[in-house]
PDB file of C-alpha atoms in Angstrom:
ATOM      1  CA  GLN A  12      -0.057   0.004   0.015  1.00  0.00           C
ATOM      2  CA  VAL A  13       1.173   3.441  -0.780  1.00  0.00           C
ATOM      3  CA  GLN A  14       0.585   6.733   1.119  1.00  0.00           C
ATOM      4  CA  LEU A  15       1.194  10.225   0.185  1.00  0.00           C
ATOM      5  CA  VAL A  16       1.391  12.652   3.165  1.00  0.00           C
ATOM      6  CA  GLU A  17       1.561  16.370   2.739  1.00  0.00           C
ATOM      7  CA  SER A  18       2.941  18.843   5.344  1.00  0.00           C
ATOM      8  CA  GLY A  19       3.834  22.493   5.608  1.00  0.00           C
ATOM      9  CA  GLY A  20       0.509  24.275   5.085  1.00  0.00           C
ATOM     10  CA  GLY A  21      -0.722  27.051   7.315  1.00  0.00           C
ATOM     11  CA  LEU A  22      -1.744  30.713   7.773  1.00  0.00           C
ATOM     12  CA  VAL A  23       0.625  33.283   6.136  1.00  0.00           C
ATOM     13  CA  GLN A  24       0.390  36.996   5.401  1.00  0.00           C
ATOM     14  CA  PRO A  25       0.248  38.272   1.780  1.00  0.00           C
ATOM     15  CA  GLY A  26       3.804  38.542   0.395  1.00  0.00           C
ATOM     16  CA  GLY A  27       5.048  35.714   2.734  1.00  0.00           C
ATOM     17  CA  SER A  28       6.316  32.212   1.908  1.00  0.00           C
ATOM     18  CA  LEU A  29       5.515  28.677   2.760  1.00  0.00           C
ATOM     19  CA  ARG A  30       7.170  25.316   1.793  1.00  0.00           C
ATOM     20  CA  LEU A  31       5.034  22.389   1.282  1.00  0.00           C
ATOM     21  CA  SER A  32       6.369  18.751   1.381  1.00  0.00           C
ATOM     22  CA  CYS A  33       4.941  15.542   0.272  1.00  0.00           C
ATOM     23  CA  ALA A  34       6.417  12.170   0.996  1.00  0.00           C
ATOM     24  CA  ALA A  35       5.511   8.884  -0.586  1.00  0.00           C
ATOM     25  CA  SER A  36       5.797   5.804   1.691  1.00  0.00           C
ATOM     26  CA  GLY A  37       4.999   2.025   1.483  1.00  0.00           C
ATOM     27  CA  SER A  38       5.294  -0.183  -1.505  1.00  0.00           C
ATOM     28  CA  VAL A  39       7.202   2.314  -3.661  1.00  0.00           C
ATOM     29  CA  PHE A  40       9.382   0.770  -6.299  1.00  0.00           C
ATOM     30  CA  SER A  41       9.852   3.862  -8.400  1.00  0.00           C
ATOM     31  CA  ILE A  42       8.067   7.235  -9.006  1.00  0.00           C
ATOM     32  CA  ASN A  43       7.539   8.933 -12.350  1.00  0.00           C
ATOM     33  CA  ASP A  44       5.940  12.442 -12.398  1.00  0.00           C
ATOM     34  CA  MET A  45       5.069  14.249  -9.136  1.00  0.00           C
ATOM     35  CA  GLY A  46       3.060  17.317  -8.685  1.00  0.00           C
ATOM     36  CA  TRP A  47       0.801  19.572  -6.827  1.00  0.00           C
ATOM     37  CA  TYR A  48      -2.635  20.914  -7.521  1.00  0.00           C
ATOM     38  CA  ARG A  49      -4.974  23.003  -5.530  1.00  0.00           C
ATOM     39  CA  GLN A  50      -8.660  23.643  -4.999  1.00  0.00           C
ATOM     40  CA  ALA A  51     -10.389  26.619  -3.457  1.00  0.00           C
ATOM     41  CA  PRO A  52     -13.988  26.582  -2.322  1.00  0.00           C
ATOM     42  CA  GLY A  53     -16.336  27.032  -5.318  1.00  0.00           C
ATOM     43  CA  LYS A  54     -13.591  26.799  -7.804  1.00  0.00           C
ATOM     44  CA  ALA A  55     -12.344  24.105 -10.099  1.00  0.00           C
ATOM     45  CA  ARG A  56      -9.236  22.083  -9.288  1.00  0.00           C
ATOM     46  CA  GLU A  57      -6.099  23.746 -10.709  1.00  0.00           C
ATOM     47  CA  MET A  58      -2.818  22.244 -11.529  1.00  0.00           C
ATOM     48  CA  VAL A  59      -0.213  24.249  -9.825  1.00  0.00           C
ATOM     49  CA  ALA A  60       3.111  22.567 -10.659  1.00  0.00           C
ATOM     50  CA  ARG A  61       4.644  19.204 -11.855  1.00  0.00           C
ATOM     51  CA  VAL A  62       7.948  17.744 -11.955  1.00  0.00           C
ATOM     52  CA  SER A  63       9.360  14.703 -13.951  1.00  0.00           C
ATOM     53  CA  ARG A  64      11.615  12.231 -12.561  1.00  0.00           C
ATOM     54  CA  ASP A  65      14.548  13.999 -14.470  1.00  0.00           C
ATOM     55  CA  ASN A  66      13.522  17.414 -12.851  1.00  0.00           C
ATOM     56  CA  MET A  67      11.738  18.907 -15.803  1.00  0.00           C
ATOM     57  CA  ALA A  68       9.180  21.244 -14.284  1.00  0.00           C
ATOM     58  CA  LYS A  69       6.163  23.010 -15.480  1.00  0.00           C
ATOM     59  CA  TYR A  70       3.921  25.548 -13.771  1.00  0.00           C
ATOM     60  CA  ALA A  71       0.504  27.170 -13.980  1.00  0.00           C
ATOM     61  CA  ASP A  72       0.767  30.664 -15.365  1.00  0.00           C
ATOM     62  CA  SER A  73      -0.596  32.043 -12.161  1.00  0.00           C
ATOM     63  CA  VAL A  74       2.364  30.790 -10.093  1.00  0.00           C
ATOM     64  CA  LYS A  75       5.246  31.162 -12.518  1.00  0.00           C
ATOM     65  CA  GLY A  76       8.128  33.181 -11.012  1.00  0.00           C
ATOM     66  CA  ARG A  77       6.698  32.779  -7.425  1.00  0.00           C
ATOM     67  CA  PHE A  78       6.524  28.972  -6.840  1.00  0.00           C
ATOM     68  CA  THR A  79       9.296  26.376  -7.298  1.00  0.00           C
ATOM     69  CA  ILE A  80       8.611  22.674  -7.390  1.00  0.00           C
ATOM     70  CA  SER A  81      11.587  20.196  -6.591  1.00  0.00           C
ATOM     71  CA  ARG A  82      11.895  16.608  -5.668  1.00  0.00           C
ATOM     72  CA  ASP A  83      14.255  14.341  -3.839  1.00  0.00           C
ATOM     73  CA  ASN A  84      14.196  10.896  -5.381  1.00  0.00           C
ATOM     74  CA  ALA A  85      16.165   9.242  -2.600  1.00  0.00           C
ATOM     75  CA  LYS A  86      13.421  10.396  -0.227  1.00  0.00           C
ATOM     76  CA  ASN A  87      10.486   9.909  -2.556  1.00  0.00           C
ATOM     77  CA  THR A  88       9.532  13.565  -1.659  1.00  0.00           C
ATOM     78  CA  VAL A  89       8.342  16.402  -3.713  1.00  0.00           C
ATOM     79  CA  TYR A  90       8.482  20.058  -2.423  1.00  0.00           C
ATOM     80  CA  LEU A  91       6.675  23.181  -3.352  1.00  0.00           C
ATOM     81  CA  GLN A  92       8.329  26.406  -2.337  1.00  0.00           C
ATOM     82  CA  MET A  93       5.838  29.182  -2.424  1.00  0.00           C
ATOM     83  CA  ASN A  94       6.967  32.812  -2.299  1.00  0.00           C
ATOM     84  CA  SER A  95       5.157  36.188  -2.742  1.00  0.00           C
ATOM     85  CA  LEU A  96       1.955  34.554  -1.654  1.00  0.00           C
ATOM     86  CA  LYS A  97      -1.340  36.321  -2.609  1.00  0.00           C
ATOM     87  CA  SER A  98      -4.836  35.787  -1.189  1.00  0.00           C
ATOM     88  CA  ASP A  99      -5.714  34.176  -4.503  1.00  0.00           C
ATOM     89  CA  ASP A 100      -3.308  31.382  -3.487  1.00  0.00           C
ATOM     90  CA  THR A 101      -5.600  30.316  -0.672  1.00  0.00           C
ATOM     91  CA  ALA A 102      -6.717  26.787  -1.254  1.00  0.00           C
ATOM     92  CA  ALA A 103      -6.330  23.153  -0.217  1.00  0.00           C
ATOM     93  CA  TYR A 104      -3.143  21.926  -1.783  1.00  0.00           C
ATOM     94  CA  TYR A 105      -2.762  18.239  -2.814  1.00  0.00           C
ATOM     95  CA  CYS A 106       0.073  16.295  -4.126  1.00  0.00           C
ATOM     96  CA  ASP A 107      -0.032  13.459  -6.440  1.00  0.00           C
ATOM     97  CA  ALA A 108       2.417  10.976  -7.958  1.00  0.00           C
ATOM     98  CA  PHE A 109       2.639   8.180 -10.474  1.00  0.00           C
ATOM     99  CA  ILE A 110       4.144   5.237  -8.664  1.00  0.00           C
ATOM    100  CA  ARG A 111       5.213   1.857  -9.730  1.00  0.00           C
ATOM    101  CA  VAL A 112       4.673  -0.529  -6.826  1.00  0.00           C
ATOM    102  CA  THR A 113       6.418  -3.725  -7.883  1.00  0.00           C
ATOM    103  CA  ARG A 114       9.468  -4.831  -9.934  1.00  0.00           C
ATOM    104  CA  THR A 115       7.398  -7.254 -11.914  1.00  0.00           C
ATOM    105  CA  SER A 116       4.716  -4.827 -13.188  1.00  0.00           C
ATOM    106  CA  ALA A 117       5.753  -1.811 -15.336  1.00  0.00           C
ATOM    107  CA  THR A 118       2.488   0.030 -14.564  1.00  0.00           C
ATOM    108  CA  TYR A 119       2.453   3.437 -12.935  1.00  0.00           C
ATOM    109  CA  TYR A 120      -0.644   4.207 -10.788  1.00  0.00           C
ATOM    110  CA  GLU A 121      -1.762   7.690  -9.640  1.00  0.00           C
ATOM    111  CA  TYR A 122      -1.862   8.268  -5.964  1.00  0.00           C
ATOM    112  CA  ARG A 123      -3.046  11.427  -4.144  1.00  0.00           C
ATOM    113  CA  GLY A 124      -2.488  12.844  -0.738  1.00  0.00           C
ATOM    114  CA  GLN A 125      -5.156  14.061   1.548  1.00  0.00           C
ATOM    115  CA  GLY A 126      -4.232  17.702   1.253  1.00  0.00           C
ATOM    116  CA  THR A 127      -2.867  20.601   3.342  1.00  0.00           C
ATOM    117  CA  GLN A 128      -4.614  23.859   3.813  1.00  0.00           C
ATOM    118  CA  VAL A 129      -2.907  27.136   2.712  1.00  0.00           C
ATOM    119  CA  THR A 130      -4.569  30.456   3.813  1.00  0.00           C
ATOM    120  CA  VAL A 131      -3.174  33.640   2.796  1.00  0.00           C
ATOM    121  CA  SER A 132      -4.624  36.478   4.766  1.00  0.00           C
ATOM    122  CA  SER A 133      -3.672  39.665   6.854  1.00  0.00           C
TER     123      SER A 133
END
């Protein structure tokens, strides 16, 4: 069984910074893409950032230049450094990852975390 556990959310003032972490544990053989998405009340889910196993990253236009995604393959962990936070960034943030769970199967399955709340407010 695989679990993704996020941490690092909280309350921050506009202009502030937060760093989110998401660690995969359990039956992890290898991980392909990892990423973050967010959902605010009454709004559609939005992809925030994604990173490939070889560290190719892509971002939503709304966060380019402010957020940085990175990963530590040895720790099965993905990070999201969020700077210059705005009230529009307030949302529940979720990580997801495509994980291969056994040596004998080449299939990657998508797993998602439970989410961590980020609130940007003065």
